[in-house]
mmCIF file of C-alpha atoms and ligand atoms in Angstrom:
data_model
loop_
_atom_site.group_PDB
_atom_site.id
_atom_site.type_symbol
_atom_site.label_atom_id
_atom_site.label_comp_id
_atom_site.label_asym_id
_atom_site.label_seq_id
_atom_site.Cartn_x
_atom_site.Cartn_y
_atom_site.Cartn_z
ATOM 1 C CA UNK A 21 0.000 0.000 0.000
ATOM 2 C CA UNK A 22 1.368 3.720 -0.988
ATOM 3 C CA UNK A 23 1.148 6.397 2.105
ATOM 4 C CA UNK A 24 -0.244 9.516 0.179
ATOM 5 C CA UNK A 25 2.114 12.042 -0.144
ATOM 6 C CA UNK A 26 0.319 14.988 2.024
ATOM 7 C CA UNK A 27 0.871 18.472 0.989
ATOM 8 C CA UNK A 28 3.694 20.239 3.340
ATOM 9 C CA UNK A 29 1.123 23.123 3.373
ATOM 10 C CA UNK A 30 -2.679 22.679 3.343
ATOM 11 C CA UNK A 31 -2.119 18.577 4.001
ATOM 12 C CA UNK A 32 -4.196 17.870 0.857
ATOM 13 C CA UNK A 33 -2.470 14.433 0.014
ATOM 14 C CA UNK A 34 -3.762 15.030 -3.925
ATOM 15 C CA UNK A 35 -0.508 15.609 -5.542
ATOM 16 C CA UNK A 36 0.724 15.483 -9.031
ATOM 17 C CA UNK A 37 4.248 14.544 -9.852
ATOM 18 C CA UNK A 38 6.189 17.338 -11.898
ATOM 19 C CA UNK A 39 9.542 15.688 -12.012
ATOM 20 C CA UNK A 40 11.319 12.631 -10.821
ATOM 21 C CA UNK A 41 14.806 11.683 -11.228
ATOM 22 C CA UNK A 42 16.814 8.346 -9.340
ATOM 23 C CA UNK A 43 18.763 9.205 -6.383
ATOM 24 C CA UNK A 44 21.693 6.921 -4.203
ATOM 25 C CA UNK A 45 22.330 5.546 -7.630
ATOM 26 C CA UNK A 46 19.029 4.024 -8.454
ATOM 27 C CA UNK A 47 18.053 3.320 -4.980
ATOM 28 C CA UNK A 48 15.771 6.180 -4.510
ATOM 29 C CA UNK A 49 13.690 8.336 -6.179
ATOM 30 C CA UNK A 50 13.228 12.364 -5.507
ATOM 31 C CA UNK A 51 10.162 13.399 -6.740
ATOM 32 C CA UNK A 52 9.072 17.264 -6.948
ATOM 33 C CA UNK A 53 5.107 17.351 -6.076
ATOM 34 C CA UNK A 54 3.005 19.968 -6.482
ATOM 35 C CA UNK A 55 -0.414 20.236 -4.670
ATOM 36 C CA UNK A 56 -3.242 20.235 -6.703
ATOM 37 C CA UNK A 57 -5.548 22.492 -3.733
ATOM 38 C CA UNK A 58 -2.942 25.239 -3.003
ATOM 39 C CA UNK A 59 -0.127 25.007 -6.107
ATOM 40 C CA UNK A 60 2.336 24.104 -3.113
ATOM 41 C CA UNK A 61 5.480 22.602 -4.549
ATOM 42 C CA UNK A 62 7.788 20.436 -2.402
ATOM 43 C CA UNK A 63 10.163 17.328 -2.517
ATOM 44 C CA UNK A 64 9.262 13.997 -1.642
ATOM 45 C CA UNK A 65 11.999 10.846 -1.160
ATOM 46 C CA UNK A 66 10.901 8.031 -2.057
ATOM 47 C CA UNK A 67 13.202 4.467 -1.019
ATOM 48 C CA UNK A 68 12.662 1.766 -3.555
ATOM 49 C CA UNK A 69 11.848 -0.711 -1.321
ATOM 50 C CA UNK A 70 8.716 0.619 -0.010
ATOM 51 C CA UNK A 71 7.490 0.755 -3.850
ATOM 52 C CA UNK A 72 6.685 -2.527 -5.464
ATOM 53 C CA UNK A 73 7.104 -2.489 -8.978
ATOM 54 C CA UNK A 74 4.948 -4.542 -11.103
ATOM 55 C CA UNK A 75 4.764 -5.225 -14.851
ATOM 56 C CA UNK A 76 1.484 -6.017 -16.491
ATOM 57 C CA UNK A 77 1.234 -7.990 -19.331
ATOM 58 C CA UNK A 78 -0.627 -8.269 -22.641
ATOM 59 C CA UNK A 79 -3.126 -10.487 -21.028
ATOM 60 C CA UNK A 80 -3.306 -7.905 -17.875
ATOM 61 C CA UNK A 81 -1.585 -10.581 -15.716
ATOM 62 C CA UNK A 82 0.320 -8.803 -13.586
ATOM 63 C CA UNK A 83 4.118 -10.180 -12.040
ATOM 64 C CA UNK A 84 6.576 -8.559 -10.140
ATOM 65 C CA UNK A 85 9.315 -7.040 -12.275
ATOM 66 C CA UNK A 86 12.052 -9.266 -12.523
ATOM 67 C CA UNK A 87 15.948 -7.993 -13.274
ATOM 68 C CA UNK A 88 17.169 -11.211 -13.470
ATOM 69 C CA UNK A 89 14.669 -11.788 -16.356
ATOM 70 C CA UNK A 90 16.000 -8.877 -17.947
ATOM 71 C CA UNK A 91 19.778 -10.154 -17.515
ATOM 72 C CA UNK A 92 19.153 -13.399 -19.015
ATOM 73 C CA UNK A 93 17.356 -12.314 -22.161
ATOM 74 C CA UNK A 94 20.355 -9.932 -22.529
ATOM 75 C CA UNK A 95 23.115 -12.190 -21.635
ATOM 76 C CA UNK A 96 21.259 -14.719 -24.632
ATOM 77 C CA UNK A 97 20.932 -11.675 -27.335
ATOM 78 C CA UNK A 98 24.656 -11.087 -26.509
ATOM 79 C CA UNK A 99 26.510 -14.463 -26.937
ATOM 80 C CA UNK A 100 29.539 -14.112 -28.727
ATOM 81 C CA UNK A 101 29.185 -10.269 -29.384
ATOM 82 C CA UNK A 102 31.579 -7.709 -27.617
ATOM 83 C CA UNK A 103 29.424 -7.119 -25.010
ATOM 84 C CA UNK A 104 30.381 -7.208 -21.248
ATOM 85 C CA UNK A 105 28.136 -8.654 -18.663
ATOM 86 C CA UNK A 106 28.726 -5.470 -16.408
ATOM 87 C CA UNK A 107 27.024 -3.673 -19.506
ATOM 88 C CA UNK A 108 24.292 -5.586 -19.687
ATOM 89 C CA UNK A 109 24.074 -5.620 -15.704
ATOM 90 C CA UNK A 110 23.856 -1.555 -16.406
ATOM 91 C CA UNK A 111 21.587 -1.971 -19.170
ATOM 92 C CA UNK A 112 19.240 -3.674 -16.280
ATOM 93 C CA UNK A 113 19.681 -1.489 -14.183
ATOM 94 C CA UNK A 114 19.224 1.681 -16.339
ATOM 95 C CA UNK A 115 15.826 0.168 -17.353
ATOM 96 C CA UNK A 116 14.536 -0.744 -13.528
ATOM 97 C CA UNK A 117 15.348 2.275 -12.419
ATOM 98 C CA UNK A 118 13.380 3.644 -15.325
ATOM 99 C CA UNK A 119 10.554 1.785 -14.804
ATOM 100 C CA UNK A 120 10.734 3.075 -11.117
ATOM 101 C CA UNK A 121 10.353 6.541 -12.500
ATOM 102 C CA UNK A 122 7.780 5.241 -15.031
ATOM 103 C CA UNK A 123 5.951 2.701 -12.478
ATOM 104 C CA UNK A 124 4.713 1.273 -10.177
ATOM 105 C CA UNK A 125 2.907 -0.444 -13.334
ATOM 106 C CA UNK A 126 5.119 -0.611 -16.620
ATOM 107 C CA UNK A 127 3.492 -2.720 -19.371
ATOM 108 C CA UNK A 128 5.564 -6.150 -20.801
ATOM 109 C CA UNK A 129 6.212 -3.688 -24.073
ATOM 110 C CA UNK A 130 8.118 -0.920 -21.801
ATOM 111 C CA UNK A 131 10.212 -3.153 -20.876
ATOM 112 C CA UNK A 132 11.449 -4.700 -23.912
ATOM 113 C CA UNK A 133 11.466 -1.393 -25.594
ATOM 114 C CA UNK A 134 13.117 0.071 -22.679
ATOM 115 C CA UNK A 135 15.880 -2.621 -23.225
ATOM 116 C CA UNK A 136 15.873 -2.360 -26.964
ATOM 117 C CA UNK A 137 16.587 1.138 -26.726
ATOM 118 C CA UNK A 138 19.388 0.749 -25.005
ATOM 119 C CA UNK A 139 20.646 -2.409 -26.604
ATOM 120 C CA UNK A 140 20.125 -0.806 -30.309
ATOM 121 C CA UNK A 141 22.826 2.138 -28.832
ATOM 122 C CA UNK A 142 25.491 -0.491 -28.233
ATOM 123 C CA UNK A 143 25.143 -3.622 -30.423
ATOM 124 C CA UNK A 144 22.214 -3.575 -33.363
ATOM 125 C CA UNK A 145 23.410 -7.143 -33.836
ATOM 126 C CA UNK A 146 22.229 -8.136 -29.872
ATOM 127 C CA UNK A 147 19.240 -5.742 -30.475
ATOM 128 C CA UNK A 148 18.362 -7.754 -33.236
ATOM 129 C CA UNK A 149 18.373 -10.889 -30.961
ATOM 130 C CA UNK A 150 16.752 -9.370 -28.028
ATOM 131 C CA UNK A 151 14.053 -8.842 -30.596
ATOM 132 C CA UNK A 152 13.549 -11.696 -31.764
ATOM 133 C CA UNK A 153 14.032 -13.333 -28.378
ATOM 134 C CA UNK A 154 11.591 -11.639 -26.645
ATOM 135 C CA UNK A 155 9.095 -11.900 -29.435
ATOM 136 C CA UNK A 156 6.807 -13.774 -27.053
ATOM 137 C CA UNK A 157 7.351 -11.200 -24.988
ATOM 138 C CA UNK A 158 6.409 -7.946 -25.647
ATOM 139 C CA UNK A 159 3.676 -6.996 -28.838
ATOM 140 C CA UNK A 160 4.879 -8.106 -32.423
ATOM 141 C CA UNK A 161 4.220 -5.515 -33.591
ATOM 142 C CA UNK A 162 6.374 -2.772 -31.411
ATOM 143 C CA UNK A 163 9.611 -4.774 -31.995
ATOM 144 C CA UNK A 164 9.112 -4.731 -35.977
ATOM 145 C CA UNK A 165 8.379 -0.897 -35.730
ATOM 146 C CA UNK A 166 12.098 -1.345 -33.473
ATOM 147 C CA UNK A 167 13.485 -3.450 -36.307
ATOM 148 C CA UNK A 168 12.418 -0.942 -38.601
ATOM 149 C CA UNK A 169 14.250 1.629 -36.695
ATOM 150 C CA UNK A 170 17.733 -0.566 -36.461
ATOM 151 C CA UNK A 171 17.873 -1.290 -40.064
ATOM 152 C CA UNK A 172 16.930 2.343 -41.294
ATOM 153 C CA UNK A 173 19.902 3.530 -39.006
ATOM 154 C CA UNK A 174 22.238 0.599 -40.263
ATOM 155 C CA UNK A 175 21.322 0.047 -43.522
ATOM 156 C CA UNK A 176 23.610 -2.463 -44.104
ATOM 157 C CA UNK A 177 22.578 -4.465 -41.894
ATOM 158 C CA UNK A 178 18.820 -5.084 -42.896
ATOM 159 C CA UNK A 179 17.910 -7.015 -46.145
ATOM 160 C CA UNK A 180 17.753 -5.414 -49.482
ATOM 161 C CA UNK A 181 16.089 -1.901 -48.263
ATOM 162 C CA UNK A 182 17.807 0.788 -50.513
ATOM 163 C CA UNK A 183 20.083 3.084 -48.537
ATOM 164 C CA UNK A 184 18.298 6.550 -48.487
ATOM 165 C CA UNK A 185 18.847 9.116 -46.074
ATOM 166 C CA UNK A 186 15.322 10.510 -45.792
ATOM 167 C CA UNK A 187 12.929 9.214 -44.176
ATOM 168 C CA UNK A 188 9.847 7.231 -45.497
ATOM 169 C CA UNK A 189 6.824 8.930 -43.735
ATOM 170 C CA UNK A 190 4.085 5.710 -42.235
HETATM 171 ZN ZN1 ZN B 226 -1.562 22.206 -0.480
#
């Protein structure tokens, strides 16, 4: 169960969020509120462990988020490329502490995009993989608009598509 966050002035605890960044490298969140009675802005910190995170799938099952999850479909996407486990351990990181900003609820399809975006910076061979890999995953349909993205930015690394430098509007 969340405590409200009560106003520092009036005690109204209906708050909106204007900005949230990770704190104690990852382990916190500082969120700026502002009261929605009497425009009040103040600073909440928030530890992660009182905040359960939870990602909901396609279905609308719901399951804790899981790291480790994220480490292993990483560590298969990059077998045999030049990629260190302590990168992929950030790349897991980078993304739960995302989703902490993001969350408590992040949907199956954040995540993998989360990852993919971060992936597709450092490999577009293990992005590729991740893809495909979590296929099951996350919607079809979000990782071919991703594997549109990786082959228009390496064009030499998608099929036959003619190199061009502008881009083809949907
Ligand atoms: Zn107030």
């Amino acid at each position: 169960m969340v405590v409200p966050m009560r106003c520092t002035a009036c005690g109204n605890d209906e708050t909106r969020v204007v900005d949230s960044r990770s704190a104690e490298a990852g382990s916190a969140i500082r969120r700026r509120r502002a009261c929605t009675r009497c425009k009040n802005r103040f600073t909440t910190f928030e530890r992660f462990e009182t905040v359960t995170l939870t990602v909901v799938k396609r279905t609308g099952d719901k399951t804790p988020f899981d790291r480790a999850k994220i480490v292993r479909g990483l560590t298969l996407a990059a077998k045999g490329r030049p990629l260190e486990s302590a990168v992929l351990q950030l790349i897991a990181d980078s993304v739960e502490d995302q989703a902490r900003i993001e969350g408590p609820e992040v949907s199956s399809e954040w995540v993998g995009i989360a990852v993919l975006d971060q992936l597709r910076a450092l490999d577009e061979v293990a992005a590729l993989r991740f893809a495909s890999v979590y296929k099951g995953f996350v919607d079809v349909a979000d990782f071919e608009r991703e594997l549109t993205l990786i082959k228009r930015e390496h064009p030499a690394f998608g099929a036959s598509e003619p190199q061009s430098d502008s881009l083809t509007p949907h």
